[in-house]
Amino acid sequence: MMFCEEAKVFIFAFRSKVLSQLDSTFQSDSNANYHSQIPEMLTGNGCPKTALSIRDALEALEGRWKLLILFALSSGPRRFKQLSAEVSGITDKVLSKELKALEMNQLINRQVFDTFPPTVEYSITEHGASLEKVLEELHYWGLAHRAKIIAGN
């Protein structure tokens, strides 16, 4: 049950941020009922309407590296080798693949400078920075999860 409560807190925080950023056309009366159902998706029978948005989010952030790459970029632009050093354990091949996926999902920018050899720098986009609360909630959930597992409860 603790997971559900923490997940509900995350959903409320995420929902508040999303709703505040939505265009007024998405906040019409026809969508008000949909948005009011979001917190009950974990405790109710589930909500197929929210499953698609959750799947989209998970696909954009899938894998063990994307969030760590975004975290590394949150403190400023980085070159490929800097990212490779900061995200310990990732291979250059996987880093390259993950950077392409993050760029495709508009979570990072790739800027090529006109130098010889070409210099490439990666930075987080505003859309990528909007994941700050998600990272924060994952951090707190991870701390609680670690404590629960270590305690053996």
CSV table of N, CA and C in Angstrom, one decimal:
chain,number,residue,atom,x,y,z
A,1,MET,N,0.8,-1.2,0.0
A,1,MET,CA,0.0,0.0,0.0
A,1,MET,C,0.8,1.3,0.0
A,2,MET,N,2.0,1.2,0.6
A,2,MET,CA,2.9,2.4,0.6
A,2,MET,C,3.2,2.9,-0.8
A,3,PHE,N,3.5,1.9,-1.7
A,3,PHE,CA,3.8,2.3,-3.1
A,3,PHE,C,2.6,3.1,-3.7
A,4,CYS,N,1.4,2.6,-3.5
A,4,CYS,CA,0.2,3.3,-4.0
A,4,CYS,C,0.1,4.7,-3.5
A,5,GLU,N,0.4,4.9,-2.2
A,5,GLU,CA,0.3,6.2,-1.6
A,5,GLU,C,1.3,7.1,-2.2
A,6,GLU,N,2.6,6.6,-2.4
A,6,GLU,CA,3.7,7.4,-2.9
A,6,GLU,C,3.4,7.7,-4.4
A,7,ALA,N,2.8,6.7,-5.1
A,7,ALA,CA,2.5,6.9,-6.5
A,7,ALA,C,1.4,7.9,-6.7
A,8,LYS,N,0.4,7.9,-5.8
A,8,LYS,CA,-0.6,8.9,-5.8
A,8,LYS,C,-0.1,10.3,-5.6
A,9,VAL,N,0.9,10.5,-4.7
A,9,VAL,CA,1.5,11.8,-4.5
A,9,VAL,C,2.2,12.2,-5.8
A,10,PHE,N,3.0,11.3,-6.4
A,10,PHE,CA,3.6,11.6,-7.6
A,10,PHE,C,2.6,12.0,-8.7
A,11,ILE,N,1.6,11.3,-8.8
A,11,ILE,CA,0.6,11.6,-9.8
A,11,ILE,C,-0.1,12.9,-9.6
A,12,PHE,N,-0.4,13.2,-8.3
A,12,PHE,CA,-1.0,14.6,-8.0
A,12,PHE,C,0.0,15.7,-8.4
A,13,ALA,N,1.3,15.5,-8.1
A,13,ALA,CA,2.3,16.5,-8.4
A,13,ALA,C,2.4,16.7,-9.9
A,14,PHE,N,2.5,15.5,-10.6
A,14,PHE,CA,2.7,15.5,-12.1
A,14,PHE,C,1.5,16.1,-12.7
A,15,ARG,N,0.3,15.7,-12.2
A,15,ARG,CA,-1.0,16.2,-12.8
A,15,ARG,C,-1.1,17.7,-12.6
A,16,SER,N,-0.7,18.2,-11.5
A,16,SER,CA,-0.8,19.7,-11.2
A,16,SER,C,0.1,20.4,-12.2
A,17,LYS,N,1.3,19.9,-12.4
A,17,LYS,CA,2.3,20.6,-13.3
A,17,LYS,C,1.7,20.5,-14.7
A,18,VAL,N,1.2,19.4,-15.2
A,18,VAL,CA,0.7,19.2,-16.5
A,18,VAL,C,-0.5,20.1,-16.7
A,19,LEU,N,-1.4,20.1,-15.8
A,19,LEU,CA,-2.6,20.9,-16.0
A,19,LEU,C,-2.3,22.4,-16.0
A,20,SER,N,-1.3,22.8,-15.2
A,20,SER,CA,-1.0,24.2,-15.3
A,20,SER,C,-0.4,24.7,-16.6
A,21,GLN,N,0.2,23.7,-17.3
A,21,GLN,CA,0.9,24.0,-18.6
A,21,GLN,C,-0.1,23.8,-19.8
A,22,LEU,N,-1.2,23.1,-19.6
A,22,LEU,CA,-2.0,22.8,-20.7
A,22,LEU,C,-2.7,24.0,-21.2
A,23,ASP,N,-2.9,24.0,-22.5
A,23,ASP,CA,-3.7,25.0,-23.2
A,23,ASP,C,-5.1,25.0,-22.7
A,24,SER,N,-5.8,26.2,-22.7
A,24,SER,CA,-7.2,26.2,-22.2
A,24,SER,C,-8.1,25.4,-23.0
A,25,THR,N,-7.8,25.0,-24.2
A,25,THR,CA,-8.6,24.1,-25.0
A,25,THR,C,-8.7,22.7,-24.4
A,26,PHE,N,-7.6,22.3,-23.7
A,26,PHE,CA,-7.5,21.0,-23.1
A,26,PHE,C,-8.2,21.0,-21.8
A,27,GLN,N,-8.5,22.1,-21.2
A,27,GLN,CA,-9.1,22.2,-19.9
A,27,GLN,C,-10.6,22.5,-20.0
A,28,SER,N,-11.2,22.0,-21.1
A,28,SER,CA,-12.6,22.2,-21.2
A,28,SER,C,-13.4,21.3,-20.3
A,29,ASP,N,-14.7,21.5,-20.2
A,29,ASP,CA,-15.6,20.7,-19.4
A,29,ASP,C,-15.5,19.3,-19.8
A,30,SER,N,-15.4,19.0,-21.1
A,30,SER,CA,-15.4,17.6,-21.5
A,30,SER,C,-14.2,16.8,-21.0
A,31,ASN,N,-13.1,17.5,-20.7
A,31,ASN,CA,-11.9,16.9,-20.2
A,31,ASN,C,-11.8,16.9,-18.7
A,32,ALA,N,-12.6,17.7,-18.0
A,32,ALA,CA,-12.5,17.9,-16.6
A,32,ALA,C,-12.8,16.5,-15.9
A,33,ASN,N,-13.7,15.7,-16.3
A,33,ASN,CA,-14.0,14.4,-15.7
A,33,ASN,C,-12.8,13.5,-15.9
A,34,TYR,N,-12.2,13.5,-17.1
A,34,TYR,CA,-11.0,12.7,-17.4
A,34,TYR,C,-9.9,13.0,-16.4
A,35,HIS,N,-9.6,14.3,-16.2
A,35,HIS,CA,-8.5,14.7,-15.3
A,35,HIS,C,-8.8,14.4,-13.8
A,36,SER,N,-10.0,14.4,-13.4
A,36,SER,CA,-10.4,14.1,-12.1
A,36,SER,C,-10.2,12.6,-11.7
A,37,GLN,N,-10.2,11.8,-12.8
A,37,GLN,CA,-10.0,10.3,-12.6
A,37,GLN,C,-8.6,9.9,-12.4
A,38,ILE,N,-7.6,10.7,-12.7
A,38,ILE,CA,-6.2,10.2,-12.7
A,38,ILE,C,-5.8,9.7,-11.4
A,39,PRO,N,-6.1,10.3,-10.2
A,39,PRO,CA,-5.5,9.8,-9.0
A,39,PRO,C,-6.1,8.4,-8.6
A,40,GLU,N,-7.2,8.0,-9.1
A,40,GLU,CA,-7.8,6.7,-8.8
A,40,GLU,C,-7.3,5.6,-9.6
A,41,MET,N,-6.5,5.8,-10.6
A,41,MET,CA,-6.1,4.7,-11.5
A,41,MET,C,-5.3,3.6,-10.8
A,42,LEU,N,-4.6,3.9,-9.7
A,42,LEU,CA,-3.9,2.8,-9.0
A,42,LEU,C,-4.8,2.1,-8.0
A,43,THR,N,-5.8,2.8,-7.4
A,43,THR,CA,-6.6,2.1,-6.4
A,43,THR,C,-7.9,1.6,-7.0
A,44,GLY,N,-8.3,2.1,-8.1
A,44,GLY,CA,-9.5,1.6,-8.8
A,44,GLY,C,-9.3,0.4,-9.7
A,45,ASN,N,-10.1,0.3,-10.7
A,45,ASN,CA,-10.0,-0.8,-11.6
A,45,ASN,C,-9.0,-0.5,-12.7
A,46,GLY,N,-8.3,0.6,-12.6
A,46,GLY,CA,-7.4,1.0,-13.7
A,46,GLY,C,-8.2,1.8,-14.7
A,47,CYS,N,-7.5,2.6,-15.4
A,47,CYS,CA,-8.1,3.5,-16.4
A,47,CYS,C,-7.4,3.4,-17.7
A,48,PRO,N,-8.0,2.8,-18.7
A,48,PRO,CA,-7.4,2.6,-20.0
A,48,PRO,C,-7.0,4.0,-20.6
A,49,LYS,N,-7.8,5.0,-20.3
A,49,LYS,CA,-7.5,6.3,-20.9
A,49,LYS,C,-6.1,6.8,-20.5
A,50,THR,N,-5.7,6.5,-19.3
A,50,THR,CA,-4.4,7.0,-18.8
A,50,THR,C,-3.3,6.1,-19.2
A,51,ALA,N,-3.6,4.8,-19.5
A,51,ALA,CA,-2.5,3.9,-19.9
A,51,ALA,C,-1.7,4.3,-21.1
A,52,LEU,N,-2.3,4.9,-22.1
A,52,LEU,CA,-1.6,5.4,-23.2
A,52,LEU,C,-0.6,6.5,-22.9
A,53,SER,N,-1.0,7.4,-22.1
A,53,SER,CA,0.0,8.5,-21.7
A,53,SER,C,1.1,7.9,-20.8
A,54,ILE,N,0.8,7.0,-20.0
A,54,ILE,CA,1.9,6.4,-19.2
A,54,ILE,C,2.8,5.6,-20.1
A,55,ARG,N,2.2,4.8,-21.1
A,55,ARG,CA,3.1,4.1,-22.0
A,55,ARG,C,4.0,5.0,-22.8
A,56,ASP,N,3.4,6.2,-23.2
A,56,ASP,CA,4.2,7.2,-24.0
A,56,ASP,C,5.4,7.7,-23.1
A,57,ALA,N,5.1,8.0,-21.9
A,57,ALA,CA,6.2,8.5,-21.0
A,57,ALA,C,7.2,7.4,-20.7
A,58,LEU,N,6.8,6.2,-20.5
A,58,LEU,CA,7.7,5.1,-20.3
A,58,LEU,C,8.6,4.8,-21.5
A,59,GLU,N,8.0,4.9,-22.7
A,59,GLU,CA,8.8,4.6,-23.9
A,59,GLU,C,9.8,5.7,-24.1
A,60,ALA,N,9.5,7.0,-23.8
A,60,ALA,CA,10.4,8.1,-24.0
A,60,ALA,C,11.6,8.0,-23.0
A,61,LEU,N,11.3,7.3,-21.8
A,61,LEU,CA,12.3,7.3,-20.8
A,61,LEU,C,12.8,5.9,-20.5
A,62,GLU,N,12.4,4.9,-21.3
A,62,GLU,CA,12.7,3.5,-21.1
A,62,GLU,C,14.2,3.3,-21.0
A,63,GLY,N,14.6,2.2,-20.3
A,63,GLY,CA,16.0,1.8,-20.1
A,63,GLY,C,16.6,2.4,-18.9
A,64,ARG,N,17.8,1.9,-18.6
A,64,ARG,CA,18.4,2.3,-17.4
A,64,ARG,C,19.2,3.6,-17.5
A,65,TRP,N,19.4,4.1,-18.7
A,65,TRP,CA,20.4,5.2,-18.9
A,65,TRP,C,19.7,6.6,-19.1
A,66,LYS,N,18.6,6.6,-19.7
A,66,LYS,CA,18.1,7.9,-20.2
A,66,LYS,C,17.9,8.9,-19.0
A,67,LEU,N,17.4,8.5,-17.9
A,67,LEU,CA,17.2,9.4,-16.8
A,67,LEU,C,18.5,9.9,-16.2
A,68,LEU,N,19.5,8.9,-16.2
A,68,LEU,CA,20.8,9.3,-15.7
A,68,LEU,C,21.5,10.3,-16.6
A,69,ILE,N,21.3,10.1,-17.9
A,69,ILE,CA,21.9,11.1,-18.9
A,69,ILE,C,21.2,12.5,-18.7
A,70,LEU,N,19.9,12.5,-18.6
A,70,LEU,CA,19.2,13.8,-18.3
A,70,LEU,C,19.7,14.4,-17.0
A,71,PHE,N,19.9,13.6,-16.0
A,71,PHE,CA,20.4,14.1,-14.7
A,71,PHE,C,21.8,14.7,-14.9
A,72,ALA,N,22.6,14.1,-15.7
A,72,ALA,CA,24.0,14.6,-16.0
A,72,ALA,C,23.9,16.0,-16.7
A,73,LEU,N,23.0,16.0,-17.7
A,73,LEU,CA,22.8,17.3,-18.5
A,73,LEU,C,22.1,18.4,-17.7
A,74,SER,N,21.4,18.1,-16.6
A,74,SER,CA,20.7,19.1,-15.9
A,74,SER,C,21.6,20.1,-15.3
A,75,SER,N,22.9,19.8,-15.1
A,75,SER,CA,23.8,20.8,-14.5
A,75,SER,C,24.5,21.6,-15.6
A,76,GLY,N,24.2,21.4,-16.9
A,76,GLY,CA,24.8,22.1,-18.0
A,76,GLY,C,25.1,21.3,-19.1
A,77,PRO,N,25.4,21.9,-20.3
A,77,PRO,CA,25.8,21.2,-21.5
A,77,PRO,C,27.0,20.3,-21.3
A,78,ARG,N,27.0,19.2,-22.0
A,78,ARG,CA,28.2,18.3,-21.9
A,78,ARG,C,28.5,17.8,-23.3
A,79,ARG,N,29.8,17.5,-23.5
A,79,ARG,CA,30.2,16.8,-24.7
A,79,ARG,C,30.1,15.3,-24.5
A,80,PHE,N,30.2,14.5,-25.6
A,80,PHE,CA,30.0,13.1,-25.5
A,80,PHE,C,30.9,12.4,-24.5
A,81,LYS,N,32.2,12.7,-24.5
A,81,LYS,CA,33.1,12.0,-23.5
A,81,LYS,C,32.8,12.5,-22.1
A,82,GLN,N,32.4,13.7,-21.9
A,82,GLN,CA,32.0,14.1,-20.6
A,82,GLN,C,30.8,13.3,-20.0
A,83,LEU,N,29.8,13.1,-20.9
A,83,LEU,CA,28.7,12.3,-20.5
A,83,LEU,C,29.1,10.9,-20.2
A,84,SER,N,30.0,10.3,-21.1
A,84,SER,CA,30.4,9.0,-20.9
A,84,SER,C,31.1,8.8,-19.6
A,85,ALA,N,31.9,9.8,-19.1
A,85,ALA,CA,32.6,9.7,-17.9
A,85,ALA,C,31.6,9.9,-16.7
A,86,GLU,N,30.6,10.8,-16.8
A,86,GLU,CA,29.7,11.0,-15.7
A,86,GLU,C,28.6,9.9,-15.5
A,87,VAL,N,28.2,9.3,-16.6
A,87,VAL,CA,27.3,8.2,-16.5
A,87,VAL,C,28.1,6.9,-16.5
A,88,SER,N,28.6,6.5,-15.3
A,88,SER,CA,29.5,5.4,-15.2
A,88,SER,C,28.8,4.1,-15.6
A,89,GLY,N,29.5,3.3,-16.3
A,89,GLY,CA,29.0,2.0,-16.7
A,89,GLY,C,28.4,1.9,-18.1
A,90,ILE,N,28.1,3.0,-18.7
A,90,ILE,CA,27.5,3.1,-20.0
A,90,ILE,C,28.6,3.0,-21.1
A,91,THR,N,28.4,2.2,-22.1
A,91,THR,CA,29.3,2.1,-23.2
A,91,THR,C,29.1,3.2,-24.2
A,92,ASP,N,30.0,3.5,-25.0
A,92,ASP,CA,29.9,4.6,-26.0
A,92,ASP,C,28.8,4.3,-27.0
A,93,LYS,N,28.7,3.0,-27.4
A,93,LYS,CA,27.6,2.6,-28.3
A,93,LYS,C,26.2,2.8,-27.8
A,94,VAL,N,26.0,2.5,-26.5
A,94,VAL,CA,24.7,2.6,-25.9
A,94,VAL,C,24.5,4.1,-25.6
A,95,LEU,N,25.5,4.9,-25.2
A,95,LEU,CA,25.3,6.3,-25.0
A,95,LEU,C,24.9,7.0,-26.3
A,96,SER,N,25.5,6.6,-27.4
A,96,SER,CA,25.2,7.2,-28.7
A,96,SER,C,23.7,6.9,-29.0
A,97,LYS,N,23.3,5.7,-28.8
A,97,LYS,CA,21.9,5.3,-29.1
A,97,LYS,C,20.9,6.0,-28.2
A,98,GLU,N,21.2,6.1,-26.9
A,98,GLU,CA,20.3,6.8,-26.0
A,98,GLU,C,20.2,8.3,-26.3
A,99,LEU,N,21.4,8.9,-26.7
A,99,LEU,CA,21.3,10.3,-27.0
A,99,LEU,C,20.5,10.6,-28.2
A,100,LYS,N,20.5,9.7,-29.2
A,100,LYS,CA,19.7,9.8,-30.4
A,100,LYS,C,18.2,9.7,-30.0
A,101,ALA,N,17.9,8.8,-29.1
A,101,ALA,CA,16.5,8.6,-28.7
A,101,ALA,C,16.0,9.8,-27.9
A,102,LEU,N,16.8,10.3,-27.0
A,102,LEU,CA,16.5,11.5,-26.3
A,102,LEU,C,16.3,12.7,-27.2
A,103,GLU,N,17.1,12.8,-28.2
A,103,GLU,CA,17.0,14.0,-29.1
A,103,GLU,C,15.7,13.8,-29.9
A,104,MET,N,15.4,12.6,-30.3
A,104,MET,CA,14.2,12.3,-31.1
A,104,MET,C,12.9,12.7,-30.3
A,105,ASN,N,13.0,12.5,-29.0
A,105,ASN,CA,11.9,12.8,-28.1
A,105,ASN,C,11.9,14.2,-27.6
A,106,GLN,N,12.8,15.0,-28.2
A,106,GLN,CA,13.0,16.5,-27.9
A,106,GLN,C,13.3,16.7,-26.4
A,107,LEU,N,14.0,15.8,-25.8
A,107,LEU,CA,14.4,16.0,-24.4
A,107,LEU,C,15.7,16.6,-24.3
A,108,ILE,N,16.5,16.5,-25.3
A,108,ILE,CA,17.9,17.1,-25.4
A,108,ILE,C,18.1,17.8,-26.7
A,109,ASN,N,19.0,18.7,-26.8
A,109,ASN,CA,19.5,19.3,-28.0
A,109,ASN,C,20.8,18.8,-28.3
A,110,ARG,N,21.1,18.7,-29.6
A,110,ARG,CA,22.5,18.3,-30.1
A,110,ARG,C,22.9,19.5,-30.9
A,111,GLN,N,24.0,20.1,-30.5
A,111,GLN,CA,24.5,21.3,-31.2
A,111,GLN,C,25.9,20.9,-31.7
A,112,VAL,N,26.1,21.1,-33.1
A,112,VAL,CA,27.4,20.8,-33.7
A,112,VAL,C,28.0,22.2,-34.0
A,113,PHE,N,29.3,22.3,-33.5
A,113,PHE,CA,30.0,23.6,-33.7
A,113,PHE,C,30.9,23.4,-35.0
A,114,ASP,N,31.1,24.5,-35.7
A,114,ASP,CA,31.9,24.5,-36.9
A,114,ASP,C,33.4,24.6,-36.5
A,115,THR,N,33.9,23.5,-36.1
A,115,THR,CA,35.4,23.4,-35.7
A,115,THR,C,35.9,22.2,-36.4
A,116,PHE,N,37.2,22.0,-36.4
A,116,PHE,CA,37.9,20.8,-36.9
A,116,PHE,C,38.7,20.2,-35.8
A,117,PRO,N,38.4,19.0,-35.4
A,117,PRO,CA,37.3,18.2,-35.8
A,117,PRO,C,36.0,18.8,-35.2
A,118,PRO,N,34.8,18.4,-35.7
A,118,PRO,CA,33.6,19.0,-35.3
A,118,PRO,C,33.4,18.7,-33.8
A,119,THR,N,32.9,19.7,-33.1
A,119,THR,CA,32.6,19.7,-31.7
A,119,THR,C,31.1,19.5,-31.5
A,120,VAL,N,30.7,18.5,-30.7
A,120,VAL,CA,29.2,18.3,-30.5
A,120,VAL,C,29.0,18.5,-29.0
A,121,GLU,N,27.9,19.2,-28.7
A,121,GLU,CA,27.6,19.4,-27.3
A,121,GLU,C,26.1,19.1,-27.2
A,122,TYR,N,25.8,18.5,-26.1
A,122,TYR,CA,24.4,18.1,-25.7
A,122,TYR,C,23.9,18.9,-24.6
A,123,SER,N,22.6,19.3,-24.6
A,123,SER,CA,22.0,20.1,-23.5
A,123,SER,C,20.6,19.7,-23.4
A,124,ILE,N,20.1,19.9,-22.2
A,124,ILE,CA,18.7,19.5,-21.9
A,124,ILE,C,17.8,20.6,-22.5
A,125,THR,N,16.7,20.2,-23.0
A,125,THR,CA,15.7,21.1,-23.5
A,125,THR,C,14.7,21.5,-22.4
A,126,GLU,N,13.9,22.5,-22.7
A,126,GLU,CA,12.9,22.9,-21.7
A,126,GLU,C,11.9,21.7,-21.4
A,127,HIS,N,11.6,21.0,-22.5
A,127,HIS,CA,10.8,19.8,-22.4
A,127,HIS,C,11.4,18.8,-21.5
A,128,GLY,N,12.7,18.6,-21.7
A,128,GLY,CA,13.5,17.6,-20.8
A,128,GLY,C,13.5,18.1,-19.4
A,129,ALA,N,13.7,19.4,-19.2
A,129,ALA,CA,13.8,20.0,-17.8
A,129,ALA,C,12.4,19.8,-17.1
A,130,SER,N,11.4,19.7,-17.9
A,130,SER,CA,10.1,19.5,-17.2
A,130,SER,C,10.0,18.2,-16.5
A,131,LEU,N,10.9,17.3,-16.6
A,131,LEU,CA,11.0,16.1,-15.9
A,131,LEU,C,11.6,16.2,-14.5
A,132,GLU,N,11.9,17.4,-14.1
A,132,GLU,CA,12.6,17.6,-12.8
A,132,GLU,C,11.8,17.0,-11.7
A,133,LYS,N,10.5,17.2,-11.7
A,133,LYS,CA,9.6,16.7,-10.6
A,133,LYS,C,9.6,15.2,-10.6
A,134,VAL,N,9.6,14.6,-11.8
A,134,VAL,CA,9.6,13.2,-12.0
A,134,VAL,C,10.9,12.6,-11.4
A,135,LEU,N,12.0,13.2,-11.7
A,135,LEU,CA,13.3,12.8,-11.1
A,135,LEU,C,13.3,12.9,-9.6
A,136,GLU,N,12.8,14.0,-9.1
A,136,GLU,CA,12.7,14.2,-7.7
A,136,GLU,C,11.9,13.2,-7.0
A,137,GLU,N,10.7,12.9,-7.6
A,137,GLU,CA,9.9,11.9,-7.0
A,137,GLU,C,10.5,10.5,-7.1
A,138,LEU,N,11.2,10.2,-8.2
A,138,LEU,CA,11.9,8.9,-8.3
A,138,LEU,C,13.0,8.8,-7.3
A,139,HIS,N,13.7,9.9,-7.0
A,139,HIS,CA,14.7,9.9,-6.0
A,139,HIS,C,14.1,9.6,-4.6
A,140,TYR,N,13.0,10.2,-4.2
A,140,TYR,CA,12.4,10.0,-2.9
A,140,TYR,C,11.9,8.6,-2.8
A,141,TRP,N,11.2,8.1,-3.9
A,141,TRP,CA,10.7,6.8,-3.9
A,141,TRP,C,11.9,5.7,-3.8
A,142,GLY,N,13.0,6.0,-4.5
A,142,GLY,CA,14.1,5.1,-4.5
A,142,GLY,C,14.7,5.0,-3.1
A,143,LEU,N,14.7,6.2,-2.4
A,143,LEU,CA,15.2,6.1,-1.0
A,143,LEU,C,14.3,5.3,-0.1
A,144,ALA,N,13.0,5.5,-0.3
A,144,ALA,CA,12.1,4.7,0.5
A,144,ALA,C,12.1,3.2,0.2
A,145,HIS,N,12.3,3.0,-1.1
A,145,HIS,CA,12.3,1.6,-1.5
A,145,HIS,C,13.6,0.9,-1.0
A,146,ARG,N,14.7,1.6,-1.1
A,146,ARG,CA,16.0,1.0,-0.6
A,146,ARG,C,15.8,0.7,0.9
A,147,ALA,N,15.3,1.7,1.7
A,147,ALA,CA,15.1,1.5,3.1
A,147,ALA,C,14.2,0.3,3.4
A,148,LYS,N,13.1,0.2,2.6
A,148,LYS,CA,12.2,-0.9,2.8
A,148,LYS,C,12.9,-2.3,2.5
A,149,ILE,N,13.6,-2.4,1.5
A,149,ILE,CA,14.2,-3.6,1.1
A,149,ILE,C,15.4,-4.0,2.1
A,150,ILE,N,16.1,-3.0,2.5
A,150,ILE,CA,17.2,-3.3,3.4
A,150,ILE,C,16.7,-3.7,4.8
A,151,ALA,N,15.6,-3.0,5.2
A,151,ALA,CA,14.9,-3.3,6.4
A,151,ALA,C,14.3,-4.7,6.4
A,152,GLY,N,14.0,-5.2,5.2
A,152,GLY,CA,13.4,-6.5,5.0
A,152,GLY,C,11.9,-6.6,5.3
A,153,ASN,N,11.2,-5.4,5.2
A,153,ASN,CA,9.8,-5.4,5.5
A,153,ASN,C,9.0,-5.6,4.2
